[in-house]
PDB file of C-alpha atoms in Angstrom:
ATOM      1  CA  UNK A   1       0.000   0.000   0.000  1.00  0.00           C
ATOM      2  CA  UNK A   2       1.313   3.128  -0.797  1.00  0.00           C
ATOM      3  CA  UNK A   3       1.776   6.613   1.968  1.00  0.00           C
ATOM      4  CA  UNK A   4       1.720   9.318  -0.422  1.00  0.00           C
ATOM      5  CA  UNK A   5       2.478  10.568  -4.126  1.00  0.00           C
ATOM      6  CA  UNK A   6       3.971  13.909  -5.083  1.00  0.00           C
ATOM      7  CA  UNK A   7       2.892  15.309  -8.527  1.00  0.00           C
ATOM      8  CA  UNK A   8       4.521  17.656  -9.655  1.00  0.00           C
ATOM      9  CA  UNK A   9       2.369  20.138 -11.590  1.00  0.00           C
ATOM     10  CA  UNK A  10       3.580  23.259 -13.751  1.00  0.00           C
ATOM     11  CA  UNK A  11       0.790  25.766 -12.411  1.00  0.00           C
ATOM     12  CA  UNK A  12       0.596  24.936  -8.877  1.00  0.00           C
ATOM     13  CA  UNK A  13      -2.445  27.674  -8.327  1.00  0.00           C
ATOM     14  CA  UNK A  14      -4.123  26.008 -10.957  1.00  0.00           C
ATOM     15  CA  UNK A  15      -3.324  22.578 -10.004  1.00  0.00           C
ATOM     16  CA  UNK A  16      -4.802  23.526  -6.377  1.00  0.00           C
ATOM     17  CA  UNK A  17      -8.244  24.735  -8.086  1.00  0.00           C
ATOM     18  CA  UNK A  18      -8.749  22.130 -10.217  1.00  0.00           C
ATOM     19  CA  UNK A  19      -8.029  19.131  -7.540  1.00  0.00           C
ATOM     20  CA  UNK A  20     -10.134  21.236  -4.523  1.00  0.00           C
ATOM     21  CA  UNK A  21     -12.883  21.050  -7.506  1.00  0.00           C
ATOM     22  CA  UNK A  22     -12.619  17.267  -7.805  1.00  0.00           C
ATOM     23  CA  UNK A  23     -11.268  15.170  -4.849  1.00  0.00           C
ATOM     24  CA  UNK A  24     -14.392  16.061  -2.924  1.00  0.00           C
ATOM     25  CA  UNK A  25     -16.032  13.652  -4.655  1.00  0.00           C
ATOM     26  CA  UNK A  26     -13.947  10.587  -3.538  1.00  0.00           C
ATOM     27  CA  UNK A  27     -14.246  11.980  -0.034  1.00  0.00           C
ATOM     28  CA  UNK A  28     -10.821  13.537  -0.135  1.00  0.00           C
ATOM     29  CA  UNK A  29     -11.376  16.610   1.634  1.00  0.00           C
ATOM     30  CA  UNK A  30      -8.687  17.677   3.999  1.00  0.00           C
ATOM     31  CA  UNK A  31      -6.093  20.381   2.514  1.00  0.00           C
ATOM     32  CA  UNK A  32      -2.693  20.992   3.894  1.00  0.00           C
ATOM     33  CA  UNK A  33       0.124  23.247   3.061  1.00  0.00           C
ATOM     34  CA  UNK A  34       3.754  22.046   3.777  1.00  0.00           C
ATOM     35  CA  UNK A  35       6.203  25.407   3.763  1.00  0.00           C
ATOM     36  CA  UNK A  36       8.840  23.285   2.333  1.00  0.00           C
ATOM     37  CA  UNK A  37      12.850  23.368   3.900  1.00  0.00           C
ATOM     38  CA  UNK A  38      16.118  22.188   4.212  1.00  0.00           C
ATOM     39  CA  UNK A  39      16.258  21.711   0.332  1.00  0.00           C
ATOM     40  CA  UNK A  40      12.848  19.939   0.967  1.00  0.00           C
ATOM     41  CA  UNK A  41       9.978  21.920  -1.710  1.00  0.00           C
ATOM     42  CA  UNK A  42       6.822  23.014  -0.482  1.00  0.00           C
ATOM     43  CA  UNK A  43       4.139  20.929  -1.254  1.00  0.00           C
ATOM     44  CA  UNK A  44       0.199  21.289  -1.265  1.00  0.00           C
ATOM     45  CA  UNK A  45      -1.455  18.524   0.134  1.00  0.00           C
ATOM     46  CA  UNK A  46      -4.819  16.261  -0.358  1.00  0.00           C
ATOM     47  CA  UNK A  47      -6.325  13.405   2.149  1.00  0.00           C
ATOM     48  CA  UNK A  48      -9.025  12.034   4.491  1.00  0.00           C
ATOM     49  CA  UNK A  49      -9.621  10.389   7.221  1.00  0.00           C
ATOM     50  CA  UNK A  50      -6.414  11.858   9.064  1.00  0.00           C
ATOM     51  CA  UNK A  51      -3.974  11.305   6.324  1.00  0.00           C
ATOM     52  CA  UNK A  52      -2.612  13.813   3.897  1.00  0.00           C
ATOM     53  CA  UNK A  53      -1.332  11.390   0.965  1.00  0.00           C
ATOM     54  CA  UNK A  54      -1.815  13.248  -2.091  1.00  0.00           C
ATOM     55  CA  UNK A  55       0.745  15.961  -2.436  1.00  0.00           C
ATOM     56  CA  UNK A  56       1.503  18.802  -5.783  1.00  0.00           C
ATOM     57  CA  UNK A  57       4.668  20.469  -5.773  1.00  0.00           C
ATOM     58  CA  UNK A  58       5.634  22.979  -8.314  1.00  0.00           C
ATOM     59  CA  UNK A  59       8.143  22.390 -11.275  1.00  0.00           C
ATOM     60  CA  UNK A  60       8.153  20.933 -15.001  1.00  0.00           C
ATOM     61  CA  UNK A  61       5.869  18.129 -15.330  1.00  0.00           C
ATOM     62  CA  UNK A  62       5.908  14.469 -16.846  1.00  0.00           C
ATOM     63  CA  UNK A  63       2.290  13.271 -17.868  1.00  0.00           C
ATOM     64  CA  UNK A  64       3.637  10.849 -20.016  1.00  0.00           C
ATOM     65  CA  UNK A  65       5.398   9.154 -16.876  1.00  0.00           C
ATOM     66  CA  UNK A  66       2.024   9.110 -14.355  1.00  0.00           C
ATOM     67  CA  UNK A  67      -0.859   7.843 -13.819  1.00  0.00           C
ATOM     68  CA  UNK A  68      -2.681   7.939 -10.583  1.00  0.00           C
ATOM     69  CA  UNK A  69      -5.669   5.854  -9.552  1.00  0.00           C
ATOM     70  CA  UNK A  70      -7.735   7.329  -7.067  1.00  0.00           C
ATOM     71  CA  UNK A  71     -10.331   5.211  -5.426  1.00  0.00           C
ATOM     72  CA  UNK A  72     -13.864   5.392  -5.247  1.00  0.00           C
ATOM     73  CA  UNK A  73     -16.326   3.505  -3.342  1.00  0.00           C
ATOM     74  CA  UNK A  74     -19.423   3.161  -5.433  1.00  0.00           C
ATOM     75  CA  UNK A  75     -19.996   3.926  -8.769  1.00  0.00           C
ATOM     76  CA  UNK A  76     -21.604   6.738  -8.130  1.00  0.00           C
ATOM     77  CA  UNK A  77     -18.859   8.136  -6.815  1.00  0.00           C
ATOM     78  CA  UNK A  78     -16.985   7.248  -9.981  1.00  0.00           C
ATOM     79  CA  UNK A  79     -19.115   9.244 -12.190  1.00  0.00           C
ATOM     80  CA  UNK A  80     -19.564  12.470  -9.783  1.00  0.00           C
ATOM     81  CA  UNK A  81     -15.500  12.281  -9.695  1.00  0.00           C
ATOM     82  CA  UNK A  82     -15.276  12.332 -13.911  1.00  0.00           C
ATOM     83  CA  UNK A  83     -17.979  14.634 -13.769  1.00  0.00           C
ATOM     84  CA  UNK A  84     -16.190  17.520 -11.345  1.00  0.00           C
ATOM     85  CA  UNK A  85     -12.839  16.533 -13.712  1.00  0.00           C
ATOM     86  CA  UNK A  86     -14.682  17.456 -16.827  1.00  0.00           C
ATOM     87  CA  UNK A  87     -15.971  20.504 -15.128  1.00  0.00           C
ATOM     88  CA  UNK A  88     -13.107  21.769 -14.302  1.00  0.00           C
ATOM     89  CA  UNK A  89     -11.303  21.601 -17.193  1.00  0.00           C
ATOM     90  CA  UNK A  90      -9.901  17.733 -18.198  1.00  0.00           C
ATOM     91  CA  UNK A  91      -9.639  16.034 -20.772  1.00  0.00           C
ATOM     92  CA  UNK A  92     -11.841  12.737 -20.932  1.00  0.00           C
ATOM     93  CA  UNK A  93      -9.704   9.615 -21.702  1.00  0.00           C
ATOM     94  CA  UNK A  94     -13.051   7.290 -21.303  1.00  0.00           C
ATOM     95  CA  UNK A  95     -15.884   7.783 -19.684  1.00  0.00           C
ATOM     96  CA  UNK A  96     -17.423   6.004 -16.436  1.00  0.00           C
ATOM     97  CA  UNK A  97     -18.355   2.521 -17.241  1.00  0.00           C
ATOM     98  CA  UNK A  98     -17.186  -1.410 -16.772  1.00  0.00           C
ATOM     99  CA  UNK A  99     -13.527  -1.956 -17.749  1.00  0.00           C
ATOM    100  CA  UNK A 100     -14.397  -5.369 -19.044  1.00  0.00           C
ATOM    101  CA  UNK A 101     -10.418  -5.881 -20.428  1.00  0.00           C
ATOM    102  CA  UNK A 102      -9.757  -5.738 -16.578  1.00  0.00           C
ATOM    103  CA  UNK A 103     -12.886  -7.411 -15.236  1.00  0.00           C
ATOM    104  CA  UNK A 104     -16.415  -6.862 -15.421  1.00  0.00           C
ATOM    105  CA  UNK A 105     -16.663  -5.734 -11.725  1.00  0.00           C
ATOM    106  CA  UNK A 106     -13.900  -2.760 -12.565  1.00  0.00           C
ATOM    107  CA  UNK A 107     -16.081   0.258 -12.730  1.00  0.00           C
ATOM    108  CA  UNK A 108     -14.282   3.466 -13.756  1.00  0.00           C
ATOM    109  CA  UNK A 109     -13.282   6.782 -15.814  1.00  0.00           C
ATOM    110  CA  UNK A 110     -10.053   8.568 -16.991  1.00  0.00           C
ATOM    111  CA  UNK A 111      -9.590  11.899 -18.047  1.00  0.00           C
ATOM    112  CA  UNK A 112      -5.972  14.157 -17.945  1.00  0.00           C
ATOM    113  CA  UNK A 113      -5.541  17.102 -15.525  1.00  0.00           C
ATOM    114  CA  UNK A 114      -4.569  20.441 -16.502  1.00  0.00           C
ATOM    115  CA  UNK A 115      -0.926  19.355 -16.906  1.00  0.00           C
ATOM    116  CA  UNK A 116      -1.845  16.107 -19.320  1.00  0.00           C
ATOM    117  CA  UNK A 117      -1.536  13.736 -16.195  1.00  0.00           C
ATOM    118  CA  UNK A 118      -3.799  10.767 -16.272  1.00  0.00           C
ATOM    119  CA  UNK A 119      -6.170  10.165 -13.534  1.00  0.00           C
ATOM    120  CA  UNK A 120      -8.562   6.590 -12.761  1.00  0.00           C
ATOM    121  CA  UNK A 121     -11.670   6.859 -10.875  1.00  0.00           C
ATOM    122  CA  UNK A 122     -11.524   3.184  -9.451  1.00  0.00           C
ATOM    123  CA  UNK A 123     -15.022   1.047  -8.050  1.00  0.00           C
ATOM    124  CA  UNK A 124     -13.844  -2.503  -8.026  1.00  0.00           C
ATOM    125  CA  UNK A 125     -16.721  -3.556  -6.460  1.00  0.00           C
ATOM    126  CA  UNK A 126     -14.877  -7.220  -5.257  1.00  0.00           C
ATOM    127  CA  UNK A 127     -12.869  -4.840  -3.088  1.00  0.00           C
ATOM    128  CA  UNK A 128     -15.741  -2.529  -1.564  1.00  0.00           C
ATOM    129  CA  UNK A 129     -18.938  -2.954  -1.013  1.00  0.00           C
ATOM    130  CA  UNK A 130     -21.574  -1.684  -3.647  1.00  0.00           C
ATOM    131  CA  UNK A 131     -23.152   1.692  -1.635  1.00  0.00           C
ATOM    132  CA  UNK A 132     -24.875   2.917  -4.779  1.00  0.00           C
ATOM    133  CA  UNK A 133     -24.026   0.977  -7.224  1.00  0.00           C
TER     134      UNK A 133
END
């Protein structure tokens, strides 16, 4: 299991406003700035439930080399998540549905960030119980 992820964005204001915009949906709610020092950068966090895990940090990006898969417990909460993406401002990759290549119980949606990163909304409903599926 992984702790955390730093993404490294090249419009860290933006960055900010478009994940505030969308991580709500997956119940990731908590922000948290981190003044950064001691050659460490600062960093602009994301989390829930007591953990910040998510983290942007300003510099030159590398979309091609990411792609994060955020987790969502219904598939409702897949399709609000794509949804508040589109909204503000990403690019669809595919839309919410069954990723039947994977299995027919993986429910989920990918669409690009400002900076070109790729980002899953993830149901696997073997994994979490079906709240509104």
């Amino acid at each position: 299991m992984l702790d955390h992820i730093f993404l490294t964005v090249g419009d860290l204001e933006r960055s900010i406003a478009f994940y505030e915009a969308v991580l709500p949906a997956l119940g990731i709610t908590v922000r948290h700035d981190y003044d950064g020092k001691d050659g460490h950068p600062d960093l602009k966090g994301f989390g829930a439930k007591g953990r910040i895990f998510f983290w942007l940090r300003q510099g030159v990006p590398a979309p091609a080399t990411v792609h994060v898969g955020f987790v969502a417990h219904s598939e409702a909460e897949v399709k609000a998540a794509h949804a508040a993406a589109l909204a503000a401002g990403a690019e669809e990759i595919h839309p919410p549905g069954p990723q039947l290549h994977y299995d027919p119980r993986y429910y989920a949606a990918q669409a690009r960030d400002p900076d070109g990163h790729s980002l899953e909304f993830v149901f696997k409903s073997w994994q979490h119980p079906a709240v509104d599926a």
